[in-house]
Short mmCIF file of C-alpha atoms (C1' of nucleotides) in Angstrom, two decimals:
data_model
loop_
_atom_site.label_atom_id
_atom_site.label_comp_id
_atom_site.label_asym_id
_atom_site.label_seq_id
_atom_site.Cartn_x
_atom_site.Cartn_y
_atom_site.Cartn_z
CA UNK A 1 80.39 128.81 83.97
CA UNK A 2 83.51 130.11 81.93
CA UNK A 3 85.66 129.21 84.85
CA UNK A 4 84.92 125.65 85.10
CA UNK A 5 86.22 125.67 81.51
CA UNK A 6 89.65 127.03 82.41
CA UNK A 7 90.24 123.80 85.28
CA UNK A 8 87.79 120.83 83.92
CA UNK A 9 89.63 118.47 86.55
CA UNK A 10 88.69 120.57 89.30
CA UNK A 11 85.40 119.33 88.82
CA UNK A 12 86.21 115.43 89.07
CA UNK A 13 87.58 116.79 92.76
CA UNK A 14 84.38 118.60 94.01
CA UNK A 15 82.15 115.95 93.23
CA UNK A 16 84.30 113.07 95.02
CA UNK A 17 84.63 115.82 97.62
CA UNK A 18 81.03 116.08 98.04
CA UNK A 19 80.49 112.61 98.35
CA UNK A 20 82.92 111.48 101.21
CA UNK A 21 85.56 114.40 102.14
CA UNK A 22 85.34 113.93 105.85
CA UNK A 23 86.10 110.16 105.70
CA UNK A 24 89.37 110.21 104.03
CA UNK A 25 90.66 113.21 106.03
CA UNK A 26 89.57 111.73 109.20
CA UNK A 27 90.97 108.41 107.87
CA UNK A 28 94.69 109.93 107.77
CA UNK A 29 93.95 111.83 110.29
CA UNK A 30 93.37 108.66 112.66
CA UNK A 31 96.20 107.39 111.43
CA UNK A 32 98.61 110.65 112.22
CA UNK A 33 99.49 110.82 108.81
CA UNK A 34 99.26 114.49 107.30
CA UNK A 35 96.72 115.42 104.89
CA UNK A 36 97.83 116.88 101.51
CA UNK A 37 95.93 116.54 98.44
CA UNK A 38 98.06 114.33 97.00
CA UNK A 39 97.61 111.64 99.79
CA UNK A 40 94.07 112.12 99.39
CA UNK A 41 93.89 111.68 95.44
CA UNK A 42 95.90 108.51 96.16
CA UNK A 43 93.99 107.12 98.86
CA UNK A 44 90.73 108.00 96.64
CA UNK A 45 92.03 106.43 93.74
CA UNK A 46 92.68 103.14 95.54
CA UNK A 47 89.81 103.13 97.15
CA UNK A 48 87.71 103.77 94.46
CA UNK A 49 89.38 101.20 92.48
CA UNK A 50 88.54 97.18 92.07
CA UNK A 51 91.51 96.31 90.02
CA UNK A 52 94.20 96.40 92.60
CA UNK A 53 96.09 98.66 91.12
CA UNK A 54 100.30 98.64 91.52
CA UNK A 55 102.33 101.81 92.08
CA UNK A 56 102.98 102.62 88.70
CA UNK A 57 99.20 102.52 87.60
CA UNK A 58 98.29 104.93 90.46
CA UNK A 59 101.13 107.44 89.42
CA UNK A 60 99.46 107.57 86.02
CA UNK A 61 96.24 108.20 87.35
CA UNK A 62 97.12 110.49 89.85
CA UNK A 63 99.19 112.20 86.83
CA UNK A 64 95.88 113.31 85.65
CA UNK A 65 95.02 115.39 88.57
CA UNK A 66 98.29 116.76 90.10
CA UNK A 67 100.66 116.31 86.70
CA UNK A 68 104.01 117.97 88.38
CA UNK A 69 103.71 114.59 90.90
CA UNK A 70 106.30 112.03 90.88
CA UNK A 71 106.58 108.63 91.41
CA UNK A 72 108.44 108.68 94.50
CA UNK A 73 105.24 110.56 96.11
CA UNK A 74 103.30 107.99 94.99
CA UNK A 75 105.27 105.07 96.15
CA UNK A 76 106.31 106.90 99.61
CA UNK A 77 102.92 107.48 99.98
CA UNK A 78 101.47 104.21 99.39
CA UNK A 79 104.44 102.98 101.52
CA UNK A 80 103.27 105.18 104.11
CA UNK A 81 99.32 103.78 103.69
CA UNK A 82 100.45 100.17 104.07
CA UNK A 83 101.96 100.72 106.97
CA UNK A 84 99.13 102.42 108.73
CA UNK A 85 96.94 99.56 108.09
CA UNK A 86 94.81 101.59 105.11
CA UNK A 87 96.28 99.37 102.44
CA UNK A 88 96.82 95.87 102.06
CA UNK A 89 100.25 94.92 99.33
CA UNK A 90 100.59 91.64 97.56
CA UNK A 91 102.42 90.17 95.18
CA UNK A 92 100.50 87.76 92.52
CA UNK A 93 103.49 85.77 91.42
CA UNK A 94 104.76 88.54 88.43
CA UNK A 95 107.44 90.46 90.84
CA UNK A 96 104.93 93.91 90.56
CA UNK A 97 103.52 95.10 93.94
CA UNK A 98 99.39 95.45 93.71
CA UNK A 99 97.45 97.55 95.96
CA UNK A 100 94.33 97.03 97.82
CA UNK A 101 91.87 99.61 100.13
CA UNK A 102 90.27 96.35 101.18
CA UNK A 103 92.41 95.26 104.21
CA UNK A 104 90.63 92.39 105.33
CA UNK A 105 92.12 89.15 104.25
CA UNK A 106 90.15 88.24 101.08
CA UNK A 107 90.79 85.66 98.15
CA UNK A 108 91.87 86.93 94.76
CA UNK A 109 91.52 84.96 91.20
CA UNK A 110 94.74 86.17 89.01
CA UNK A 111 94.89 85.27 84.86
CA UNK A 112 97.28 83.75 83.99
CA UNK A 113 97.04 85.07 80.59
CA UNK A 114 96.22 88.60 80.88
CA UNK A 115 97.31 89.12 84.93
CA UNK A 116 94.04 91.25 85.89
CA UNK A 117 93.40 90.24 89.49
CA UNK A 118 89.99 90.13 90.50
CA UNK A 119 88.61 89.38 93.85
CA UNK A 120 86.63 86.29 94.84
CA UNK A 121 83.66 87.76 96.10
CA UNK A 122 81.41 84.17 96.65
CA UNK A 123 84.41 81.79 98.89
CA UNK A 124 82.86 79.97 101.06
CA UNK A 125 84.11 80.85 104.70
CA UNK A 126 86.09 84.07 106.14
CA UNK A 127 89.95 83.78 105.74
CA UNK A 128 89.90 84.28 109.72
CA UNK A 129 88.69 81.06 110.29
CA UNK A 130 91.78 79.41 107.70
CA UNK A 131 94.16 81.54 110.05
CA UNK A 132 93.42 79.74 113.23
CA UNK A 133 93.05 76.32 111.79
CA UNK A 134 96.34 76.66 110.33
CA UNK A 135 97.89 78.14 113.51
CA UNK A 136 96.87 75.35 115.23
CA UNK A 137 98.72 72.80 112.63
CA UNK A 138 101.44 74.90 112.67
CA UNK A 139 105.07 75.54 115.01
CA UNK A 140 104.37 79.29 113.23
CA UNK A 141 102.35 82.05 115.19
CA UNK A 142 100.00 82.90 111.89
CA UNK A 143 98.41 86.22 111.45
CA UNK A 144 98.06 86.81 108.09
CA UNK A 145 96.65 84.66 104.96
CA UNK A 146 97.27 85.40 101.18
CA UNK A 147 94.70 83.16 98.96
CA UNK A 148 95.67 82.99 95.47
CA UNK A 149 93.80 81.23 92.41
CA UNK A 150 95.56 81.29 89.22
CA UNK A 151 93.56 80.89 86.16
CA UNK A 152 91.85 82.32 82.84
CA UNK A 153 89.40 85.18 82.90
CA UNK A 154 86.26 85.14 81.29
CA UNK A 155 88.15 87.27 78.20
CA UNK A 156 91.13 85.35 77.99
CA UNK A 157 88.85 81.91 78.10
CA UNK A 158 86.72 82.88 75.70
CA UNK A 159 89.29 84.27 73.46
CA UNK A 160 92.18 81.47 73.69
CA UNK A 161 90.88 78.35 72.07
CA UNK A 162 93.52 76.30 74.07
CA UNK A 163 91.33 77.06 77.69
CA UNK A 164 88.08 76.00 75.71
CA UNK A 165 88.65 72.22 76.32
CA UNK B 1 142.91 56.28 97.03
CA UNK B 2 144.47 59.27 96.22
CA UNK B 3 142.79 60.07 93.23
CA UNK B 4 140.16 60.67 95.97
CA UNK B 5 141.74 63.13 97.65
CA UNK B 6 143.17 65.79 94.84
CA UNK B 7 138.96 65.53 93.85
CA UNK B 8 136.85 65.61 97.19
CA UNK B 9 133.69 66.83 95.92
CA UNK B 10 133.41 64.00 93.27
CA UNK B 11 133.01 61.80 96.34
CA UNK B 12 129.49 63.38 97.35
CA UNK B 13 128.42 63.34 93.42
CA UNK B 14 129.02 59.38 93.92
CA UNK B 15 127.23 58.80 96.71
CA UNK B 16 124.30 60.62 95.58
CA UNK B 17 124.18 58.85 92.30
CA UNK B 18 124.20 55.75 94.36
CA UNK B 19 120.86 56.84 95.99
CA UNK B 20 118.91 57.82 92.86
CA UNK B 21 120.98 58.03 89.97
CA UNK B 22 118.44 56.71 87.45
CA UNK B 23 115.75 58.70 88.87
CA UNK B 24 116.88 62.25 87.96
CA UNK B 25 117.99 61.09 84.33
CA UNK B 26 115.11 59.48 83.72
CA UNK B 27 113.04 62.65 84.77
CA UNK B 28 115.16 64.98 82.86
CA UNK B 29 114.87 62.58 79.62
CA UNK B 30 110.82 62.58 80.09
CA UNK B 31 110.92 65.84 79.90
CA UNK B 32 112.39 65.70 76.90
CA UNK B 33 115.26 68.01 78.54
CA UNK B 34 119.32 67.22 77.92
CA UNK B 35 120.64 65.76 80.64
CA UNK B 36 124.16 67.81 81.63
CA UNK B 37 125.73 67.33 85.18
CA UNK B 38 125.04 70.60 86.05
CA UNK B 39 121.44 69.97 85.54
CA UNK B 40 121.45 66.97 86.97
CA UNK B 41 122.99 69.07 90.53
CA UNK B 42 120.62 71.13 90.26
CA UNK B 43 117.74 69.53 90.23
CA UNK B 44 118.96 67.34 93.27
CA UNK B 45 119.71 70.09 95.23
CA UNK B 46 116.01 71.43 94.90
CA UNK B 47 114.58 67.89 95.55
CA UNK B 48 116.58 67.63 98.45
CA UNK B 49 115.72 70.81 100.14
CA UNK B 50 112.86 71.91 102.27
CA UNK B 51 113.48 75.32 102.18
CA UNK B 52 111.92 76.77 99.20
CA UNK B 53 115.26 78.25 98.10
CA UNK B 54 115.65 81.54 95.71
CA UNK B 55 117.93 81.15 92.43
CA UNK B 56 120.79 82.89 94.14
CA UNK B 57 120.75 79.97 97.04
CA UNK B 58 120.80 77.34 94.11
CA UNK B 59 123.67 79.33 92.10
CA UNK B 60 125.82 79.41 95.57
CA UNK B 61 125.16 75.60 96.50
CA UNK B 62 126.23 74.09 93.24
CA UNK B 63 128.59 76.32 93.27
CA UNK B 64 130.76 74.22 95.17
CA UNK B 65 130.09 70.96 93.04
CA UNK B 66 131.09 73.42 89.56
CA UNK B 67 133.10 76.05 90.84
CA UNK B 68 132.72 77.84 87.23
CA UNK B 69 128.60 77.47 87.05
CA UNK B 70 127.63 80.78 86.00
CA UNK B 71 124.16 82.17 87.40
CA UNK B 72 122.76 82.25 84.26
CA UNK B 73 122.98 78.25 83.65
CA UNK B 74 121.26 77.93 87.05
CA UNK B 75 118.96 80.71 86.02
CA UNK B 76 117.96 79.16 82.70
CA UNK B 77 117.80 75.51 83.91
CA UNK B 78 115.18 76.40 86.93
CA UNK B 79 113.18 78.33 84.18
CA UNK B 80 113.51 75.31 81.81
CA UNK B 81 112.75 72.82 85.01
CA UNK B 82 109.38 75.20 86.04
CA UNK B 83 108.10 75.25 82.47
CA UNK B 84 108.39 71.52 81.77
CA UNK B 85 106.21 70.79 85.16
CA UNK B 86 109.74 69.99 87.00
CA UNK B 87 109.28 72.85 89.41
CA UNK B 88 106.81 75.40 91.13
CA UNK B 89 107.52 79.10 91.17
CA UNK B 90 106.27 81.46 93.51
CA UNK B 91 106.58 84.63 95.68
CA UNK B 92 106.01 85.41 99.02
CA UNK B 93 105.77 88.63 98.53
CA UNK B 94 109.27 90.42 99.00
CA UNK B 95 110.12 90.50 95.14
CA UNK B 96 111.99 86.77 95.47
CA UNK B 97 111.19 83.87 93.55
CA UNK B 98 111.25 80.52 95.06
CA UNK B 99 111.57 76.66 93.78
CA UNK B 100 109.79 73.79 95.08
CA UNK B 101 110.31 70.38 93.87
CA UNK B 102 107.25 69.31 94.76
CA UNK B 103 104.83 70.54 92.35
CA UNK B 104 101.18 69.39 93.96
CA UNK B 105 99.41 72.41 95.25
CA UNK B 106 100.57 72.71 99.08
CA UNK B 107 100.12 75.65 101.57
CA UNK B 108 102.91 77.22 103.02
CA UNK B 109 104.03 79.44 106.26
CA UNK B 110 106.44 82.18 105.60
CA UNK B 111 108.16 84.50 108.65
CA UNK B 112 107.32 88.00 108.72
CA UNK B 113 110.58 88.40 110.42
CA UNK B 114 113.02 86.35 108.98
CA UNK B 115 111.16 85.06 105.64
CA UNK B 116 112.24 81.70 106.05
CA UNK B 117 109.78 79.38 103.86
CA UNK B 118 108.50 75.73 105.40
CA UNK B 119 105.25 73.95 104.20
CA UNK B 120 102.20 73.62 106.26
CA UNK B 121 101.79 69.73 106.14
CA UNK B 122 98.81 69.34 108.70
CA UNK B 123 96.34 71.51 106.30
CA UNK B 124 93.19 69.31 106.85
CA UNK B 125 92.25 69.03 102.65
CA UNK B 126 93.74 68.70 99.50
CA UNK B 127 94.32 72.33 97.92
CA UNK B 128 92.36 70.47 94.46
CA UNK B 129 88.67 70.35 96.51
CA UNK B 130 89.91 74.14 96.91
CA UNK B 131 90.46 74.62 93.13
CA UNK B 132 87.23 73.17 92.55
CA UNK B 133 84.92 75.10 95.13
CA UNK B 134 86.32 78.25 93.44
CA UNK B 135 85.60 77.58 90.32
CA UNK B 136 82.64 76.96 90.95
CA UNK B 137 82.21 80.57 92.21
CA UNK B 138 84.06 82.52 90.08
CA UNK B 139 83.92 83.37 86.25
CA UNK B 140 87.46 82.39 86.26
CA UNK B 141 88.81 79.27 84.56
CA UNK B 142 90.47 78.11 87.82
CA UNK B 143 93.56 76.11 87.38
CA UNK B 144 95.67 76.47 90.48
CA UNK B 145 96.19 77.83 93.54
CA UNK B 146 98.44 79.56 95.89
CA UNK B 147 97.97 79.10 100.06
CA UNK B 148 100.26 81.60 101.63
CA UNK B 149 100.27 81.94 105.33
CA UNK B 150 102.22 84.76 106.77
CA UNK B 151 103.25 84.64 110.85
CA UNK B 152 106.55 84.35 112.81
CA UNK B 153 108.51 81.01 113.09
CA UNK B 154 109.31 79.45 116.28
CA UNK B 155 112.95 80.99 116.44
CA UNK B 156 111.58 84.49 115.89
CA UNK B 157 108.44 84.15 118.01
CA UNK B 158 110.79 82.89 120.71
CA UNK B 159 113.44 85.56 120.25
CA UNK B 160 110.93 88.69 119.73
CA UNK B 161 109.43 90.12 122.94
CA UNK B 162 107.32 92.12 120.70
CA UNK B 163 105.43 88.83 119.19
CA UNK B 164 105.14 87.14 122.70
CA UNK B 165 102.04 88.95 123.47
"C1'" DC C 1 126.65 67.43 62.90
"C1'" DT C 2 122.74 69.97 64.62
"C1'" DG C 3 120.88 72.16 68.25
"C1'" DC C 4 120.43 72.77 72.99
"C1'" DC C 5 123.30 74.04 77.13
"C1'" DT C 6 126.80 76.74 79.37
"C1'" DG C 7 129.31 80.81 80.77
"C1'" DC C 8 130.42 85.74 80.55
"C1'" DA C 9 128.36 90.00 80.44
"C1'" DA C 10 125.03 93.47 79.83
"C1'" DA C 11 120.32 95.12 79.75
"C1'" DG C 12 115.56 95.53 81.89
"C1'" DA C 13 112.15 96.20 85.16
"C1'" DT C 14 110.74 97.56 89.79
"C1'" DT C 15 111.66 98.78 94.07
"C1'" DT C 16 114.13 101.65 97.24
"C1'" DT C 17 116.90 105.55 98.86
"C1'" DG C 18 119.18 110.66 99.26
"C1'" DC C 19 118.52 115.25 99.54
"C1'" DA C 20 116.81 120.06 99.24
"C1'" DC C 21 112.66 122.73 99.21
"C1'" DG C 22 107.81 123.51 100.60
"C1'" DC C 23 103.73 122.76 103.06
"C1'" DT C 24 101.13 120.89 107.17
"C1'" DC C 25 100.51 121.14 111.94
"C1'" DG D 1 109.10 127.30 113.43
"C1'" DA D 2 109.81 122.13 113.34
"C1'" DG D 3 109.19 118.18 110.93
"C1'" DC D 4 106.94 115.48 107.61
"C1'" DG D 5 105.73 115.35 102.55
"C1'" DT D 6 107.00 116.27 97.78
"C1'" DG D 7 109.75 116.23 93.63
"C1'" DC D 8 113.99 115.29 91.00
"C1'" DA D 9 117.32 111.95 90.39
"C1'" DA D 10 120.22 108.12 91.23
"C1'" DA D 11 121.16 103.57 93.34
"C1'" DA D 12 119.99 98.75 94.43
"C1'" DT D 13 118.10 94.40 93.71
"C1'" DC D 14 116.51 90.66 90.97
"C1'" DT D 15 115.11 89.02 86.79
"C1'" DT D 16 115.77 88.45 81.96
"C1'" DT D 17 118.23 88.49 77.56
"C1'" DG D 18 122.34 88.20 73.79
"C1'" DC D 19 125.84 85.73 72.04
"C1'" DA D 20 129.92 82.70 71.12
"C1'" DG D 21 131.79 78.31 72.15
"C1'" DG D 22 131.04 73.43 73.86
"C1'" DC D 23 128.74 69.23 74.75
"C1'" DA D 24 124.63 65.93 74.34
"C1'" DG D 25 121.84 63.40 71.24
#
DNA sequence: CTGCCTGCAAAGATTTTGCACGCTC
DNA sequence: GAGCGTGCAAAATCTTTGCAGGCAG
């Protein structure tokens, strides 16, 4: 076992390996964009993460696993996803790009206090539905919806005795 | 006359006192925010428009009322304006801000082509029953919320053959 | 007269681009 | 081998801040 000593990370790798390889490489592949491990440790990253993460956060995280990588990979990269459909990009209102593996319009709930974004799991109705009832009450050919609450987390509620009223 | 003539832009800074001259001061002294004439242009400029405009469209439109308005003044007063309730901030999503004037929670359409900005007054219900019905399913202490609908406006629909499908 | 507002300028924060080398196909 | 991806660095774009002088209250 001395080996796995010399390359810890390697491990983190196998076992996310193990569990889905073939659907990220066929993912990019689908898309015609070119595998490299670095597009996969992004694309894992994001989809393995809930917080909707912006390009910055990823480039630290992917940091851990390829640390000669630069930002401009990252943000190329994630360039690259969005416009193959694999990523959705918003903007909650702070001028910072976040990042989401869940491309199906969804609503998100975004403190005001701390910024975490979170999404809104329990709304009512699709966002599919909003998009044709607004295209119809509307000179604008719609395709796209971006629902955004704005409000205090459970942390920052509990913590800021100004929410508590 | 003449006086009239060596100052033309006075002229529209009449008129539009003559419309709702008490209305802005008053607002501004509410607020409990100094009332300056470049304040005073400012503000009328974003009650007056419809089209969501960015801080640099502000800076260049009172520009020609005070030729020697610096950005910063226009900068600071929309800040001042948003935090005393005076003003809504937001972002479509391409790193911009824009102002409204009207500051109840209102949907909006915004051009994937052109990102041109126009409210979406037909929305069946208030955005509030919204606000409620999420907070309701969410942890989140939901205070507002932010209806962006993204599609092509009728100039760019028209003009795009790649839209008319 | 006190303090906020204005104007000039510079600093910050993110996003975006240029280019040479290396790896994928 | 051809072309896209990566890495280093610099440029661009907007937003935000510092500070001295001026005007509103």
């Amino acid at each position: 076992m001395n080996f796995l000593s010399d390359n810890t990370y390697y491990i983190v790798i196998i076992i996310e390996y193990g569990d889905n390889l073939m659907d990220v490489r066929d993912l990019l592949k689908q898309k015609g964009l070119r595998i490299t491990p670095q597009r996969e440790a992004i694309y894992r990253l994001l989809a393995a993460s809930k917080a909707h993460p912006t390009a910055e956060w990823v480039y630290q995280e992917v940091k851990n696993i390829f640390p000669s990588i630069s930002f401009n990979t990252v943000y190329k990269t994630v360039q690259a996803f969005e416009e193959s459909g694999l990523l959705q990009r918003f903007n909650t209102g702070a001028n910072i790009y976040h990042y989401d593996a869940n491309v199906r319009p969804h609503p998100h709930v975004i403190c005001l206090s701390c910024g975490r974004v979170d999404d809104l799991d329990e709304f009512p109705d699709s966002l599919e539905d909003f998009i044709s009832k607004a295209s119809m009450s509307s000179p604008y050919l719609i395709k796209l919806v971006n629902l955004h609450f704005y409000g205090y987390c459970p942390q920052c509620g509990d913590s800021n005795p100004k929410i508590k009223s």
